[in-house]
Coordinates of N, CA and C in Angstrom, one line a residue:
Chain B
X150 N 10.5 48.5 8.0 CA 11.0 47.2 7.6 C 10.1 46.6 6.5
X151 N 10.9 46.0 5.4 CA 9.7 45.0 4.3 C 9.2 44.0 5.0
X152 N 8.1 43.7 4.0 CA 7.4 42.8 4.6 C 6.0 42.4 3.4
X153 N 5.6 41.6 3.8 CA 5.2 40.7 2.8 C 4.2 39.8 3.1
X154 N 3.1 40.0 2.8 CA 1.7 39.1 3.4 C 0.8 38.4 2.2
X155 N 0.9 37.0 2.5 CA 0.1 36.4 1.4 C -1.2 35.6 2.4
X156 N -2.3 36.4 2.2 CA -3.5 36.0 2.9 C -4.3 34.8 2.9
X157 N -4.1 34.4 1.7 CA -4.7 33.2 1.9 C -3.6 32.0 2.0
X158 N -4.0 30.8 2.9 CA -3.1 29.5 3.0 C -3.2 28.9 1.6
X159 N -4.5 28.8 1.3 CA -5.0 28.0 -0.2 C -5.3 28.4 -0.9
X160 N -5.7 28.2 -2.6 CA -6.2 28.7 -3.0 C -7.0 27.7 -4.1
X161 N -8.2 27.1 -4.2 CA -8.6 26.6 -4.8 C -9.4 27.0 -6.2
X162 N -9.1 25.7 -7.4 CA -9.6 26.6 -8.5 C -9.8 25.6 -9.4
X163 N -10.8 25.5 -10.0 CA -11.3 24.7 -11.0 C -10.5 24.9 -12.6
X164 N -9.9 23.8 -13.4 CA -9.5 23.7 -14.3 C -10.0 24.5 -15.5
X165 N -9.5 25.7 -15.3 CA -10.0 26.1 -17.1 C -10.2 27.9 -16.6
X166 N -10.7 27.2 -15.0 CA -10.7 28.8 -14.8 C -9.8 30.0 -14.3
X167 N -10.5 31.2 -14.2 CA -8.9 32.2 -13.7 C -8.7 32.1 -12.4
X168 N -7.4 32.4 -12.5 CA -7.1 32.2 -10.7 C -6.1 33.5 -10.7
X169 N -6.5 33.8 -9.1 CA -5.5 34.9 -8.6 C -5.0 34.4 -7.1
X170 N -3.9 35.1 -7.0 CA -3.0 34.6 -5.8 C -2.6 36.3 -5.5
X171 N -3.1 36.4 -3.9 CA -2.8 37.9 -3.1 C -1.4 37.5 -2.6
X172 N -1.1 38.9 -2.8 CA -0.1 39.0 -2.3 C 0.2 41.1 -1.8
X173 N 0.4 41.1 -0.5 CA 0.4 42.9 -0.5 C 1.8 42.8 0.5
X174 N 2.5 43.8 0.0 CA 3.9 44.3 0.9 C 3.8 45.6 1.4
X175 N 4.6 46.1 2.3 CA 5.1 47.0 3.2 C 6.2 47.2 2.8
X176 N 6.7 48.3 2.1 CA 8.0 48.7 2.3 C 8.4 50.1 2.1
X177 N 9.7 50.5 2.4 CA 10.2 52.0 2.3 C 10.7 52.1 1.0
X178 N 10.1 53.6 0.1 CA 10.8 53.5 -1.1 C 10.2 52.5 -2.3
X179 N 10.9 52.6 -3.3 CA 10.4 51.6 -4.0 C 10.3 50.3 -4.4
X180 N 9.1 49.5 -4.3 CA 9.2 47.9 -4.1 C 9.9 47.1 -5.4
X181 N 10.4 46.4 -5.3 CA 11.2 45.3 -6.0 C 9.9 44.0 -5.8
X182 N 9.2 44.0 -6.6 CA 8.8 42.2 -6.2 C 8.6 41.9 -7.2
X183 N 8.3 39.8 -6.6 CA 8.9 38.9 -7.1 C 7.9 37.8 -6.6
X184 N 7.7 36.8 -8.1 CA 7.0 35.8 -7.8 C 7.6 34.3 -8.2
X185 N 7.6 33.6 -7.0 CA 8.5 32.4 -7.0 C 7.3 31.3 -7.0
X186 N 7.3 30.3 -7.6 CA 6.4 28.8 -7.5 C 7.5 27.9 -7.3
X187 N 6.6 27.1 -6.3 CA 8.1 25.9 -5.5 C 7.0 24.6 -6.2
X188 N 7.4 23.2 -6.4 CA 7.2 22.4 -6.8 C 7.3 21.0 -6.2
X189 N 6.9 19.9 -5.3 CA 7.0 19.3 -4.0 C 8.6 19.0 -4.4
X190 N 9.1 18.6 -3.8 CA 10.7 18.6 -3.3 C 11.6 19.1 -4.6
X191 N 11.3 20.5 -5.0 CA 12.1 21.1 -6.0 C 12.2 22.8 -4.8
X192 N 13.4 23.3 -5.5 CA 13.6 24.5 -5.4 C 12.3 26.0 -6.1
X193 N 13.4 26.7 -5.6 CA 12.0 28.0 -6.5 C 12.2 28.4 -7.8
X194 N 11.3 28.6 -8.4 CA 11.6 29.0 -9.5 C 10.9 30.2 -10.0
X195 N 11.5 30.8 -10.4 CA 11.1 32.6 -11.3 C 9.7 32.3 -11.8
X196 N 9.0 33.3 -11.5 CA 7.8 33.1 -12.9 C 7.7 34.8 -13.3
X197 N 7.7 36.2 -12.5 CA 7.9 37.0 -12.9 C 8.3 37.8 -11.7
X198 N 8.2 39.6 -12.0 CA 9.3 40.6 -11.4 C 8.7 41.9 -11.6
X199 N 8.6 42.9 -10.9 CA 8.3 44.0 -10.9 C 9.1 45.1 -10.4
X200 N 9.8 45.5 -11.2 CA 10.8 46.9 -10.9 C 10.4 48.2 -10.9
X201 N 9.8 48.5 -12.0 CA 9.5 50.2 -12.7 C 8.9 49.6 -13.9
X202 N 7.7 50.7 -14.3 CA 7.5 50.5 -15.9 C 6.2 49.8 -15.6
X203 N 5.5 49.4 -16.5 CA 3.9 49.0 -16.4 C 3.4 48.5 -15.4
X204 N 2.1 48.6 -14.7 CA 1.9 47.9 -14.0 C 1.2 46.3 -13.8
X205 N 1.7 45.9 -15.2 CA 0.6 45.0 -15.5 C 2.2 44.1 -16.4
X206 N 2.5 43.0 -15.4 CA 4.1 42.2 -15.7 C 3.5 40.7 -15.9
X207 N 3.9 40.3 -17.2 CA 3.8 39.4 -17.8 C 5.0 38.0 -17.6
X208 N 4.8 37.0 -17.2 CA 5.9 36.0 -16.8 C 5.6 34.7 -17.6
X209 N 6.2 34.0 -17.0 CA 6.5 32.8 -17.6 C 5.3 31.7 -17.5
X210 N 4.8 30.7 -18.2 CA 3.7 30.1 -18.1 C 2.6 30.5 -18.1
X211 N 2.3 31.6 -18.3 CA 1.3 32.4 -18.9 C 0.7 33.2 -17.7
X212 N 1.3 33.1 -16.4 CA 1.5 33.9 -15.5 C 1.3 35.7 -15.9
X213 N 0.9 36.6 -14.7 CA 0.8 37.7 -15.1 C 0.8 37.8 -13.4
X214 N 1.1 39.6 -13.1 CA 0.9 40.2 -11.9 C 0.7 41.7 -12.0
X215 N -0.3 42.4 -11.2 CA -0.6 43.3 -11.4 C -0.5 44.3 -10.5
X216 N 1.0 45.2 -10.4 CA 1.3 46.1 -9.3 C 0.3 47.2 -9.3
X217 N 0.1 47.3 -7.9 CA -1.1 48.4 -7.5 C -0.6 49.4 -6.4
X218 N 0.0 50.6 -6.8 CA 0.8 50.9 -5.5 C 0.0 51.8 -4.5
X219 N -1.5 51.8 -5.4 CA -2.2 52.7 -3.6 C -2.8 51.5 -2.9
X220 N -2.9 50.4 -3.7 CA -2.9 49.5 -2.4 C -2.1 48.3 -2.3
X221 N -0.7 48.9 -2.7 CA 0.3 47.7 -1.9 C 0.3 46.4 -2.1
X222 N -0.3 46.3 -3.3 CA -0.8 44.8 -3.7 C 0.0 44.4 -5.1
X223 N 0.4 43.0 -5.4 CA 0.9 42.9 -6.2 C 0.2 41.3 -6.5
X224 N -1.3 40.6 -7.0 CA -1.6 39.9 -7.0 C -0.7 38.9 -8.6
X225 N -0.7 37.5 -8.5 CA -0.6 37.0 -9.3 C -2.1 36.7 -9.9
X226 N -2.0 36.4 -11.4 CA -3.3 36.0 -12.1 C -2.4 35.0 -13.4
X227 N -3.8 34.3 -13.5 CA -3.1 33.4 -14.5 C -5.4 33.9 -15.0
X228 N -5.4 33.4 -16.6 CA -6.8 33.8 -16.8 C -7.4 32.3 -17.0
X229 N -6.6 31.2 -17.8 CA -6.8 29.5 -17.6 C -6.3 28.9 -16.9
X230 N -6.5 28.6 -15.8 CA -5.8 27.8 -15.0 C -5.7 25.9 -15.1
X231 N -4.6 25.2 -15.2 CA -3.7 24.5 -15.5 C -4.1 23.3 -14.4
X232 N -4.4 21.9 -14.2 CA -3.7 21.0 -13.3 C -2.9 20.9 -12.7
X233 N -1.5 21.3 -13.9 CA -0.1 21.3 -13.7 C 0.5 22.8 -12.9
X234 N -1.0 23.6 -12.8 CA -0.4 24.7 -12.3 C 0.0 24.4 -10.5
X235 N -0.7 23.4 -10.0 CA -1.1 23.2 -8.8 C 0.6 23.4 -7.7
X236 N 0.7 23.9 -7.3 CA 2.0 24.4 -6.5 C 1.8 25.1 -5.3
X237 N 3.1 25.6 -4.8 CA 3.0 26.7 -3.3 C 3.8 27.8 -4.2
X238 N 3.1 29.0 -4.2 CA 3.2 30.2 -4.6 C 4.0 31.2 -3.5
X239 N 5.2 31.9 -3.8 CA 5.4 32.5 -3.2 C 5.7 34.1 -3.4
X240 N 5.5 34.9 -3.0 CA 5.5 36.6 -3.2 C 6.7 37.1 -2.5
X241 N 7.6 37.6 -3.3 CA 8.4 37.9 -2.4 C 9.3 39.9 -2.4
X242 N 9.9 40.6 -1.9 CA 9.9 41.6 -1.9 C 11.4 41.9 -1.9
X243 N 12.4 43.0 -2.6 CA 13.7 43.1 -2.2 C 13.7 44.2 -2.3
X244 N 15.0 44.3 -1.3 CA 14.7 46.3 -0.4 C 16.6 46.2 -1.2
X245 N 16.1 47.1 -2.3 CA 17.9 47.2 -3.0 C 19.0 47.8 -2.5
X246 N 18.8 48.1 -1.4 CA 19.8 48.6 -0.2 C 20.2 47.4 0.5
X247 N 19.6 46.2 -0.1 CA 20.4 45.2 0.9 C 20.5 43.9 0.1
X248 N 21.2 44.1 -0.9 CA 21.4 43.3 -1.9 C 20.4 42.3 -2.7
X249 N 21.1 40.6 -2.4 CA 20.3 39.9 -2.6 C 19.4 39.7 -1.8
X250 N 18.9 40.2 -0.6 CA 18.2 39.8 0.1 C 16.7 39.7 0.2
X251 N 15.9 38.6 -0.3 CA 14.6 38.3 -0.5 C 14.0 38.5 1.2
X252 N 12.3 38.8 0.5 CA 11.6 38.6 2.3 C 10.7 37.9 1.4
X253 N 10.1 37.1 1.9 CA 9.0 36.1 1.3 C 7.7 36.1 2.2
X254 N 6.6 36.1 1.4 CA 5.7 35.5 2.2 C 5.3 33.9 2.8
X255 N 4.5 33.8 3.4 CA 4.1 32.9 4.0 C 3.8 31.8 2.8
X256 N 3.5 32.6 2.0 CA 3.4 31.5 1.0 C 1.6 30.8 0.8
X257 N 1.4 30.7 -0.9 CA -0.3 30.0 -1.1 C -0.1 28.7 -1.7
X258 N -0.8 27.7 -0.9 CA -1.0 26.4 -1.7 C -1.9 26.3 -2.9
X259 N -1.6 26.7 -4.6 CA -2.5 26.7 -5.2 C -3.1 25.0 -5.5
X260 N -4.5 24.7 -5.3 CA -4.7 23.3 -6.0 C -5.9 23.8 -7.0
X261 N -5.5 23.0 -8.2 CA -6.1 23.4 -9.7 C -7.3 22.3 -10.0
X262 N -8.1 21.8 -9.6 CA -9.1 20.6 -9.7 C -9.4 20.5 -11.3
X263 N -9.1 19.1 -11.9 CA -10.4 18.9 -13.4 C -11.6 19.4 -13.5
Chain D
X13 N 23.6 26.2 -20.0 CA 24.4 26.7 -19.1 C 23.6 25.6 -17.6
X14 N 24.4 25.1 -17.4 CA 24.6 24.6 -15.8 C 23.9 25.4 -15.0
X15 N 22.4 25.2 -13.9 CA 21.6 25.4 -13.2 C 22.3 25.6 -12.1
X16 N 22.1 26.0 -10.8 CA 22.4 26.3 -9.6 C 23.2 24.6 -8.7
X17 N 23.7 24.2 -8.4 CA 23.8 22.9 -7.8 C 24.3 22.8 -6.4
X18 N 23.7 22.1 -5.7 CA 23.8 21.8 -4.2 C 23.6 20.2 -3.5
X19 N 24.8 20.3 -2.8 CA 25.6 19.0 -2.4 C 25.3 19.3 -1.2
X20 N 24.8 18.1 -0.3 CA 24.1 17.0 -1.0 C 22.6 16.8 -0.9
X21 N 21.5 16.2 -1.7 CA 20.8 16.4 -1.8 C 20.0 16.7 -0.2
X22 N 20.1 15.4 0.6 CA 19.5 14.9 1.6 C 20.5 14.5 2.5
X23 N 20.2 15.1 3.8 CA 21.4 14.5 4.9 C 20.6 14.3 6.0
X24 N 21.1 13.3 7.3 CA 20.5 13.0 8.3 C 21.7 13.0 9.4
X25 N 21.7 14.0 10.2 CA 22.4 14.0 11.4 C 21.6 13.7 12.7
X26 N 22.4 13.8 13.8 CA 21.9 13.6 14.9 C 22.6 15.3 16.1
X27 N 21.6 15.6 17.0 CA 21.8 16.4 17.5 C 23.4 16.4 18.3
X28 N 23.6 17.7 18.0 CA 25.2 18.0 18.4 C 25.9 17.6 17.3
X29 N 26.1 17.3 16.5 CA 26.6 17.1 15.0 C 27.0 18.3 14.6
X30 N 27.8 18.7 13.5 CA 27.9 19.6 12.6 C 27.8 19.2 11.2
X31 N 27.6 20.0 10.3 CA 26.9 19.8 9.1 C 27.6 20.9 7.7
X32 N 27.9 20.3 6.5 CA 28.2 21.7 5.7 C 27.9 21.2 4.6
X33 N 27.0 21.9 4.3 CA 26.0 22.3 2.6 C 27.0 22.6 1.9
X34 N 26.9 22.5 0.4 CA 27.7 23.1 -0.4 C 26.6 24.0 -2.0
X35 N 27.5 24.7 -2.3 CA 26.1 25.5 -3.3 C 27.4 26.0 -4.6
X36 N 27.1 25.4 -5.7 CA 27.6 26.0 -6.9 C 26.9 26.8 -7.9
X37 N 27.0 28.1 -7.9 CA 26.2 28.8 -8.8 C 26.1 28.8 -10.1
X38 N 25.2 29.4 -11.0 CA 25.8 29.8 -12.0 C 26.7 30.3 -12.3
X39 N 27.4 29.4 -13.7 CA 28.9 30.0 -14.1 C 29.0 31.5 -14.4
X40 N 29.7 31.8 -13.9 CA 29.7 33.9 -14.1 C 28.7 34.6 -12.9
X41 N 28.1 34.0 -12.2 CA 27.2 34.9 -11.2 C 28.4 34.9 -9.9
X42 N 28.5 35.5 -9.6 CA 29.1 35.9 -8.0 C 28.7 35.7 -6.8
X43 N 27.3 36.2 -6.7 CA 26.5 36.5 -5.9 C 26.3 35.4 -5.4
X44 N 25.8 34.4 -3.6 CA 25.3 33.5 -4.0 C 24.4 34.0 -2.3
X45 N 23.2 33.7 -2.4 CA 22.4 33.6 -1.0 C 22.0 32.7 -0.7
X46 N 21.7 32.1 1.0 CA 21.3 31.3 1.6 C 20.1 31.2 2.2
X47 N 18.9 30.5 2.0 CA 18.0 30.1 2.7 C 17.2 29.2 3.4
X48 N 16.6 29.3 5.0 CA 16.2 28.2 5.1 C 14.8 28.4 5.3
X49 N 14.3 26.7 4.9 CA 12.8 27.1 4.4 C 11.8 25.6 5.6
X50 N 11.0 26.2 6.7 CA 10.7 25.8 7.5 C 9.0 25.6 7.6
X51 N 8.2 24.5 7.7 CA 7.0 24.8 7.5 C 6.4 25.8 8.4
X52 N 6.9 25.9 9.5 CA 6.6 27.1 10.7 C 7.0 28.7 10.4
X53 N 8.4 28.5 9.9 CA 8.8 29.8 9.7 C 8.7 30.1 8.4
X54 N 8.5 29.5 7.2 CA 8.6 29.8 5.9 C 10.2 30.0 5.5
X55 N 10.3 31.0 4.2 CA 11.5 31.0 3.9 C 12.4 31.9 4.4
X56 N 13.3 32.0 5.3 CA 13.9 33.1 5.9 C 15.5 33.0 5.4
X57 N 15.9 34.4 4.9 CA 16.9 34.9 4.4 C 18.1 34.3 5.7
X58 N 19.7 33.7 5.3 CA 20.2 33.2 6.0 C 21.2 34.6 6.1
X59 N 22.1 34.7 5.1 CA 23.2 35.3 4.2 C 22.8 35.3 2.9
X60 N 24.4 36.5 2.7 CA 24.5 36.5 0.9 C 26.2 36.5 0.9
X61 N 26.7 36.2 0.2 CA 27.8 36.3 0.0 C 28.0 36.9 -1.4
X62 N 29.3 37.7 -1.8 CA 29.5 38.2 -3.3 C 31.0 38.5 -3.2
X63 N 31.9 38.0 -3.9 CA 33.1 37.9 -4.2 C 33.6 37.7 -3.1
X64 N 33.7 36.3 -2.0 CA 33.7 36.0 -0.9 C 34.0 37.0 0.2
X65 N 32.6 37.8 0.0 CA 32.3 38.4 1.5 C 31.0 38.5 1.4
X66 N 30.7 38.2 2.9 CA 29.7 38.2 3.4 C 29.0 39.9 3.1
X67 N 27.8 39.7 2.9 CA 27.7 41.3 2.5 C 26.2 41.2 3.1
X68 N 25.5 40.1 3.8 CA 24.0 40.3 4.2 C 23.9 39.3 5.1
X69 N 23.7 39.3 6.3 CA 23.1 38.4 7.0 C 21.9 38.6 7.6
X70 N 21.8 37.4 7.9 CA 19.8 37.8 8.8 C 20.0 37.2 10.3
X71 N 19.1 37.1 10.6 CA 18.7 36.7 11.9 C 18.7 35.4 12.8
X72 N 20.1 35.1 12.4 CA 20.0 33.5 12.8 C 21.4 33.4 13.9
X73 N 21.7 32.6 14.8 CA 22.5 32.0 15.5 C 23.9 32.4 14.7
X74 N 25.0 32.2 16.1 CA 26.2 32.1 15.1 C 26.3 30.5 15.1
X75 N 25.8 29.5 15.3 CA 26.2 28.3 14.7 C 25.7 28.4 13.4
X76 N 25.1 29.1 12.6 CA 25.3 29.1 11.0 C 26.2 30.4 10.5
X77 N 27.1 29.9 9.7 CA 28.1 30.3 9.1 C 28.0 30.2 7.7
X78 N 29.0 30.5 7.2 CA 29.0 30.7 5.6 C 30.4 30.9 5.5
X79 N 30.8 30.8 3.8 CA 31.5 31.1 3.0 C 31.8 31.4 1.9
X80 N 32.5 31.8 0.9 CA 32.5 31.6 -0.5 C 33.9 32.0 -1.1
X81 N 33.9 30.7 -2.0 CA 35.3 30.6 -2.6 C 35.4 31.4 -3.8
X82 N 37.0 31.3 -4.3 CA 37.3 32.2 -5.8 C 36.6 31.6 -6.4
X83 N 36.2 30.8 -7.1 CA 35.4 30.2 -8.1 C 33.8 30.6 -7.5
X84 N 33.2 31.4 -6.5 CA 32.2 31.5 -6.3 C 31.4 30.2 -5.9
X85 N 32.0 29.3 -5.8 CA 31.4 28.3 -4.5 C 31.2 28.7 -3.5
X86 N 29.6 28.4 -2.8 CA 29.7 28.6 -1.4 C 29.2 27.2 -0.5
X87 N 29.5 27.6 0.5 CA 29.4 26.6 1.7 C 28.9 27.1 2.7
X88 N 27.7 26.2 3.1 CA 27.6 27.5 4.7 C 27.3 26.1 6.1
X89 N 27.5 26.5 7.2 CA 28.2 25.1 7.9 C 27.1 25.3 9.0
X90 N 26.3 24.3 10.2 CA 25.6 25.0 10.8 C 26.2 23.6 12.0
X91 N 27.0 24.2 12.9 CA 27.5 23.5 14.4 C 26.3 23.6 15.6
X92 N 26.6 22.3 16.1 CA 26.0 22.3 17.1 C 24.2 21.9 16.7
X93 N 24.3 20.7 16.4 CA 22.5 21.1 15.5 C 21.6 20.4 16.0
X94 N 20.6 21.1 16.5 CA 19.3 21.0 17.2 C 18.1 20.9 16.2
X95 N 17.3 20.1 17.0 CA 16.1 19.8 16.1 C 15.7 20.5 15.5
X96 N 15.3 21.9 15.8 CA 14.6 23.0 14.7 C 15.9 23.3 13.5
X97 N 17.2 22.9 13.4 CA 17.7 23.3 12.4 C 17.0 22.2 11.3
X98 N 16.3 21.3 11.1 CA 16.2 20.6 10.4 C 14.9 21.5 9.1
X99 N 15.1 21.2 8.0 CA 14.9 22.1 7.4 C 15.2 21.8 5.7
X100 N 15.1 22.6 4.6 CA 15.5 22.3 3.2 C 16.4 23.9 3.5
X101 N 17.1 23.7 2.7 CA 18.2 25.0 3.1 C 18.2 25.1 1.1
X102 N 18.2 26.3 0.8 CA 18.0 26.8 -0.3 C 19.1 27.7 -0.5
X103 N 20.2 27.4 -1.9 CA 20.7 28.7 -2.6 C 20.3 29.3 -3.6
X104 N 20.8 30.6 -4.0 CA 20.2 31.3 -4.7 C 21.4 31.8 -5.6
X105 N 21.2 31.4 -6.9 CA 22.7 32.2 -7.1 C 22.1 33.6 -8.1
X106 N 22.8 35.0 -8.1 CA 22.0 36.2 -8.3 C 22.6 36.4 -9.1
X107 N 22.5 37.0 -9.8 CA 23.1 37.2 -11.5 C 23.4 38.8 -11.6
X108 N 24.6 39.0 -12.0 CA 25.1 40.8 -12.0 C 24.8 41.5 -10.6
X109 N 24.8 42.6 -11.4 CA 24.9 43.4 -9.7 C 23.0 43.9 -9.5
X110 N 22.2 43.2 -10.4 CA 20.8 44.1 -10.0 C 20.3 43.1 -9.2
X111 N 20.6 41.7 -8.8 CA 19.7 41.0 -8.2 C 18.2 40.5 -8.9
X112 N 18.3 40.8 -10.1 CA 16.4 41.2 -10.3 C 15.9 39.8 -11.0
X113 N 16.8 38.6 -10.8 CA 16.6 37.3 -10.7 C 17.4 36.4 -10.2
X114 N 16.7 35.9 -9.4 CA 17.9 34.7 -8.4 C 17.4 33.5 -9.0
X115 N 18.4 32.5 -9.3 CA 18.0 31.5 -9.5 C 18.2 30.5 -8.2
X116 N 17.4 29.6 -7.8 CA 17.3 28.8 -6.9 C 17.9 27.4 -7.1
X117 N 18.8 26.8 -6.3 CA 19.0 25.4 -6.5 C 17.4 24.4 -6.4
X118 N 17.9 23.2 -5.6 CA 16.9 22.2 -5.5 C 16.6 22.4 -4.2
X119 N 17.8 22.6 -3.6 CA 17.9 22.2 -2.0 C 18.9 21.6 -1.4
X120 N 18.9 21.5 -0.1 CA 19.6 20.5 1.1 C 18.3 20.3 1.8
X121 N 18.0 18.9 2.1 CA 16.7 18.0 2.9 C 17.5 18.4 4.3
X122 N 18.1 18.7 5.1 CA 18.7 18.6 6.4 C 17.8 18.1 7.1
X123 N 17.7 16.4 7.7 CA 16.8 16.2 9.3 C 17.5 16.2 10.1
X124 N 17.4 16.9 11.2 CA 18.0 16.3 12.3 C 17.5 15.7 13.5
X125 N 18.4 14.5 13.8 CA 17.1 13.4 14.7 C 17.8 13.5 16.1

């Protein structure tokens, strides 16, 4: 079965500096993942995606993720981190045998301090 | 192009009630998935729907249902509703046949008191 673990609840980080958000999956075959940031009473929204092809996926807001497949990890990094970055980060995984169907993690509360 | 949209924002029922979300996707996407997103449970896959058939469900009660129209509207209805349905209920509408970006509405606030 997929599956999808984001270890930390929080993630705290001083303005200016890098931040990373874990994220490691379980699955059969090859992983599909996916990084969603939620925004307090907004939906999710895309920031990047990993299919095939480099392991090093560049997204939106200056976002980046770095697939690792001996160890199952697909951390998010940003290298300046933002105020505005401050959100609940989500890691999510799709098994292409079963359409649209997302598995999400638990989810990281990033907060970005001045 | 017109974002994901879902009717109505925020709803408040009372237990034993029934309830029905609505979700308009992007224009041209087919595809549309359901989720609900719980601070206990996080986000768990409801359904998916694509050229109104059901084509993925998860692990939930048959008091949640679903549907989807020609126009790729969907609706998904949840009878009989108990406190733990209370929840933001999220669509996704999926673009082509790769899935390899869903766009998310805003939500449905669902309490139930």
């Amino acid at each position: 079965a997929q599956s999808v673990a984001q270890p930390e609840d929080q993630v705290n980080v001083a303005e200016g500096n890098p931040l990373t958000v874990k994220c490691t999956y379980s699955v059969s075959g090859n992983p599909y993942l996916f990084w969603y940031v939620q925004y307090p009473n907004r939906g999710l929204q895309f920031l990047l995606k990993y299919i095939t092809g480099d392991n090093l996926v560049k997204g939106s807001y200056g976002f980046e993720a770095e697939f690792n497949k001996s160890q199952t990890s697909f951390h998010l990094k940003k290298p300046s981190a933002l105020v505005s970055d401050s959100a609940l980060y989500f890691c999510a995984v799709r098994d292409p045998n079963q359409g649209g169907k997302l598995i999400f993690g638990q989810g990281t509360e990033l907060s970005v301090k001045p | 192009k017109a974002g994901v949209t879902q009717t109505p924002r925020y709803l408040i029922k009372t237990r034993g009630q029934q309830v029905t979300l609505s979700c308009s996707p992007i224009s041209g996407h087919r595809s549309v998935s359901w989720y609900q997103q719980t601070p206990g449970q996080g986000l768990q896959f409801l359904f998916e729907y694509f050229s109104e058939t059901q084509r993925n469900k998860g692990n939930f009660p048959g008091r949640f249902s679903g549907r989807q129209f020609s126009n790729s509207r969907s609706e998904m209805n949840v009878s009989t509703l108990e406190l733990g349905d209370s929840a933001l209920y999220l669509c996704a509408s999926n673009g082509g046949d790769s899935y390899n970006e869903q766009f998310f509405g805003p939500g449905t606030r669902l309490t139930v008191l």
